[in-house]
Short mmCIF file of C-alpha atoms in Angstrom, two decimals:
data_model
loop_
_atom_site.label_atom_id
_atom_site.label_comp_id
_atom_site.label_asym_id
_atom_site.label_seq_id
_atom_site.Cartn_x
_atom_site.Cartn_y
_atom_site.Cartn_z
CA UNK A 1 59.74 28.20 35.67
CA UNK A 2 57.05 30.60 35.46
CA UNK A 3 54.35 28.81 37.29
CA UNK A 4 53.84 25.49 39.03
CA UNK A 5 50.83 23.43 40.05
CA UNK A 6 50.77 20.64 42.86
CA UNK A 7 49.42 17.11 42.02
CA UNK A 8 48.69 14.73 44.99
CA UNK A 9 51.82 12.67 45.61
CA UNK A 10 53.83 14.19 42.87
CA UNK A 11 56.38 17.03 42.51
CA UNK A 12 55.26 20.33 41.40
CA UNK A 13 54.99 20.56 37.44
CA UNK A 14 55.36 23.72 35.56
CA UNK A 15 52.22 25.15 33.98
CA UNK A 16 54.24 27.25 31.60
CA UNK A 17 57.50 26.65 29.72
CA UNK A 18 60.49 28.87 30.20
CA UNK A 19 61.02 31.76 27.91
CA UNK A 20 63.87 29.93 26.09
CA UNK A 21 62.35 26.48 26.45
CA UNK A 22 64.64 24.06 24.54
CA UNK A 23 62.34 20.94 24.65
CA UNK A 24 61.42 21.23 20.95
CA UNK A 25 64.43 22.21 18.95
CA UNK A 26 62.58 23.04 15.68
CA UNK A 27 60.10 25.36 17.57
CA UNK A 28 63.03 26.91 19.49
CA UNK A 29 64.92 27.67 16.41
CA UNK A 30 61.92 29.00 14.68
CA UNK A 31 61.25 31.52 17.42
CA UNK A 32 64.87 32.55 17.52
CA UNK A 33 64.54 33.30 13.87
CA UNK A 34 61.53 35.51 14.45
CA UNK A 35 63.26 37.28 17.41
CA UNK A 36 66.09 38.21 15.10
CA UNK A 37 63.50 39.44 12.47
CA UNK A 38 61.04 41.08 14.69
CA UNK A 39 62.79 42.01 18.04
CA UNK A 40 59.83 43.87 19.12
CA UNK A 41 57.42 41.06 19.13
CA UNK A 42 56.70 38.69 21.98
CA UNK A 43 58.42 35.61 20.30
CA UNK A 44 58.14 33.15 23.20
CA UNK A 45 55.91 30.46 24.64
CA UNK A 46 52.52 31.93 25.01
CA UNK A 47 51.17 31.63 28.51
CA UNK A 48 47.41 30.90 29.29
CA UNK A 49 44.94 33.77 29.47
CA UNK A 50 43.16 33.91 32.77
CA UNK A 51 40.49 35.99 34.29
CA UNK A 52 41.62 38.69 36.71
CA UNK A 53 39.97 36.80 39.51
CA UNK A 54 42.53 33.95 39.14
CA UNK A 55 42.67 30.22 38.80
CA UNK A 56 39.71 29.31 41.25
CA UNK A 57 37.37 31.41 39.19
CA UNK A 58 37.80 29.31 36.13
CA UNK A 59 35.07 26.84 35.27
CA UNK A 60 35.58 26.71 31.53
CA UNK A 61 38.89 26.14 29.72
CA UNK A 62 39.34 26.67 26.00
CA UNK A 63 42.35 24.75 24.30
CA UNK A 64 43.45 25.89 20.97
CA UNK A 65 46.14 24.59 18.78
CA UNK A 66 49.25 26.85 18.81
CA UNK A 67 50.08 30.60 18.55
CA UNK A 68 49.93 31.98 15.12
CA UNK A 69 53.26 33.62 13.96
CA UNK A 70 51.59 37.13 13.62
CA UNK A 71 49.01 36.46 16.16
CA UNK A 72 49.77 35.33 19.69
CA UNK A 73 53.55 34.88 18.92
CA UNK A 74 53.58 38.64 18.23
CA UNK A 75 51.34 39.87 21.06
CA UNK A 76 51.86 37.34 23.76
CA UNK A 77 48.20 36.67 24.35
CA UNK A 78 46.12 33.61 22.94
CA UNK A 79 44.02 34.44 19.97
CA UNK A 80 45.16 38.16 19.90
CA UNK A 81 46.35 39.59 16.71
CA UNK A 82 44.65 37.27 14.10
CA UNK A 83 41.01 36.58 12.82
CA UNK A 84 40.37 33.73 15.07
CA UNK A 85 40.48 35.96 18.06
CA UNK A 86 37.89 38.41 16.57
CA UNK A 87 35.53 35.36 16.22
CA UNK A 88 36.47 33.76 19.60
CA UNK A 89 36.28 36.86 21.76
CA UNK A 90 33.16 38.25 20.14
CA UNK A 91 31.45 34.88 20.97
CA UNK A 92 32.64 34.85 24.35
CA UNK A 93 31.33 38.35 25.05
CA UNK A 94 27.91 37.16 23.59
CA UNK A 95 27.64 34.54 26.34
CA UNK A 96 28.92 36.66 29.28
CA UNK A 97 32.38 34.79 29.30
CA UNK A 98 34.25 38.04 28.62
CA UNK A 99 33.98 41.72 29.03
CA UNK A 100 35.53 44.85 27.81
CA UNK A 101 36.61 45.77 24.34
CA UNK A 102 38.84 43.47 22.16
CA UNK A 103 41.30 45.51 20.29
CA UNK A 104 43.72 42.74 19.14
CA UNK A 105 46.52 43.79 21.56
CA UNK A 106 47.28 42.43 24.96
CA UNK A 107 46.74 45.75 26.75
CA UNK A 108 43.27 46.36 25.59
CA UNK A 109 40.28 46.28 28.14
CA UNK A 110 39.30 42.61 27.43
CA UNK A 111 38.75 40.32 30.51
CA UNK A 112 37.63 36.78 30.75
CA UNK A 113 34.84 35.88 33.03
CA UNK A 114 35.14 32.37 34.57
CA UNK A 115 37.09 31.22 31.52
CA UNK A 116 40.66 30.54 30.62
CA UNK A 117 42.38 29.99 27.38
CA UNK A 118 45.44 28.05 26.47
CA UNK A 119 46.94 26.17 23.64
CA UNK A 120 47.99 22.57 23.13
CA UNK A 121 51.39 23.87 21.81
CA UNK A 122 52.72 26.91 23.39
CA UNK A 123 55.15 27.99 20.76
CA UNK A 124 54.55 28.95 17.23
CA UNK A 125 55.33 26.11 14.77
CA UNK A 126 56.46 26.70 11.09
CA UNK A 127 53.36 26.83 8.81
CA UNK A 128 50.99 26.46 11.79
CA UNK A 129 51.68 22.76 11.96
CA UNK A 130 53.29 21.12 15.10
CA UNK A 131 54.53 17.55 14.63
CA UNK A 132 53.65 14.77 16.97
CA UNK A 133 56.71 14.82 18.90
CA UNK A 134 56.04 18.59 19.65
CA UNK A 135 52.48 17.99 20.58
CA UNK A 136 53.45 15.10 23.01
CA UNK A 137 56.26 17.15 24.76
CA UNK A 138 54.13 20.24 25.11
CA UNK A 139 51.41 18.00 26.88
CA UNK A 140 53.73 18.11 29.82
CA UNK A 141 52.46 21.69 30.30
CA UNK A 142 48.97 21.19 29.27
CA UNK A 143 48.38 18.50 32.06
CA UNK A 144 49.33 20.74 34.83
CA UNK A 145 47.42 23.75 33.26
CA UNK A 146 44.23 21.73 33.55
CA UNK A 147 45.01 20.53 37.04
CA UNK A 148 45.58 24.18 38.26
CA UNK A 149 41.97 25.02 38.08
CA UNK A 150 40.21 23.49 40.95
CA UNK A 151 36.67 24.33 39.96
CA UNK A 152 36.94 23.27 36.18
CA UNK A 153 33.84 22.01 34.82
CA UNK A 154 34.02 22.13 31.03
CA UNK A 155 36.71 22.25 28.32
CA UNK A 156 36.27 23.38 24.62
CA UNK A 157 38.73 21.84 22.33
CA UNK A 158 39.35 23.73 19.08
CA UNK A 159 40.38 21.31 16.31
CA UNK A 160 41.24 17.86 16.20
CA UNK A 161 44.93 18.23 17.49
CA UNK A 162 43.86 20.36 20.50
CA UNK A 163 41.14 17.69 21.10
CA UNK A 164 43.45 14.77 21.02
CA UNK A 165 45.95 16.24 23.02
CA UNK A 166 43.40 17.34 25.74
CA UNK A 167 41.83 13.89 25.89
CA UNK A 168 45.23 12.37 26.56
CA UNK A 169 46.08 15.02 29.14
CA UNK A 170 42.86 13.92 30.92
CA UNK A 171 44.11 10.22 30.85
CA UNK A 172 41.58 9.00 28.39
CA UNK A 173 41.81 7.29 25.06
CA UNK A 174 41.38 9.13 21.85
CA UNK A 175 39.43 6.33 20.33
CA UNK A 176 37.05 6.56 23.28
CA UNK A 177 36.51 10.36 22.79
CA UNK A 178 36.86 11.10 19.19
CA UNK A 179 36.79 14.59 17.77
CA UNK A 180 33.42 15.68 16.22
CA UNK A 181 32.12 19.24 15.76
CA UNK A 182 29.40 19.99 18.32
CA UNK A 183 30.03 16.88 20.30
CA UNK A 184 30.32 16.66 24.18
CA UNK A 185 31.89 13.68 26.00
CA UNK A 186 32.32 13.36 29.80
CA UNK A 187 35.90 12.51 30.81
CA UNK A 188 35.85 12.07 34.53
CA UNK A 189 34.08 15.05 35.92
CA UNK A 190 35.05 17.20 32.96
CA UNK A 191 32.61 17.68 30.17
CA UNK A 192 34.70 18.02 26.88
CA UNK A 193 33.02 19.96 23.97
CA UNK A 194 34.63 20.06 20.62
CA UNK A 195 34.63 22.59 17.65
CA UNK A 196 36.26 23.03 14.39
CA UNK A 197 38.96 25.63 14.89
CA UNK A 198 37.94 29.18 14.43
CA UNK A 199 40.70 30.00 11.93
CA UNK A 200 40.03 32.17 9.00
CA UNK A 201 40.85 29.16 6.66
CA UNK A 202 37.95 27.12 8.17
CA UNK A 203 35.35 30.18 8.12
CA UNK A 204 36.39 31.27 4.66
CA UNK A 205 36.02 27.68 3.24
CA UNK A 206 32.75 27.19 5.05
CA UNK A 207 33.99 24.35 7.29
CA UNK A 208 32.93 26.54 10.30
CA UNK A 209 30.28 29.02 10.08
CA UNK A 210 29.62 31.69 12.85
CA UNK A 211 26.31 30.00 13.61
CA UNK A 212 28.01 26.61 14.19
CA UNK A 213 30.58 28.13 16.43
CA UNK A 214 27.90 30.18 18.44
CA UNK A 215 25.79 26.88 18.84
CA UNK A 216 28.66 25.11 20.40
CA UNK A 217 29.18 28.08 23.00
CA UNK A 218 25.36 27.83 23.60
CA UNK A 219 25.71 24.24 24.45
CA UNK A 220 28.58 25.10 26.84
CA UNK A 221 26.82 28.01 28.51
CA UNK A 222 23.70 25.89 29.04
CA UNK A 223 25.91 23.17 30.75
CA UNK A 224 27.59 25.61 33.04
CA UNK A 225 24.32 27.03 34.18
CA UNK A 226 23.07 23.53 35.33
#
């Protein structure tokens, strides 16, 4: 496995799937088809994006849905290669949570500051829609991913699927922490903020405006300054 985290009284759990993770056959086969079609692409489970200072520096975690086929599945970095990344990273830079220049490729100068980014499902799903079994299976990586950050204070969930999986990963009931754009709920010692996903579909249809997205990050930034 590519990384592990220790939990008290339990064996180390992997924080990232293997390159050829077989746990979700549909996703495994879909990636295999893209490897044959685009052998120069990343085409694998996408690892979390961390700041250069490492795990201990992370106070804020963003949880998205899954890699896009021509986005992170192509580039290997969350939210890199599609419109969602343009909005996300520009907003992170606005609030001092990232630095450098985002050029939609993993070797640009963009770096995160005190922030990490991951997905509820690490492999690209057909039509951007993972099924319930895949979400549940990949939570076995989300749980130790959250646990790997000893100084984590806040999580932002993007979309209802990422939100629900995060809430379950934290050991809470979804009914007690429902998804609502702009909301904040505390789960244990973690503040969970939620936003509509910053996908092009949501922004084009007006479900999410840039102002709405920025306001969520303003709430997170104010919380982290406390």
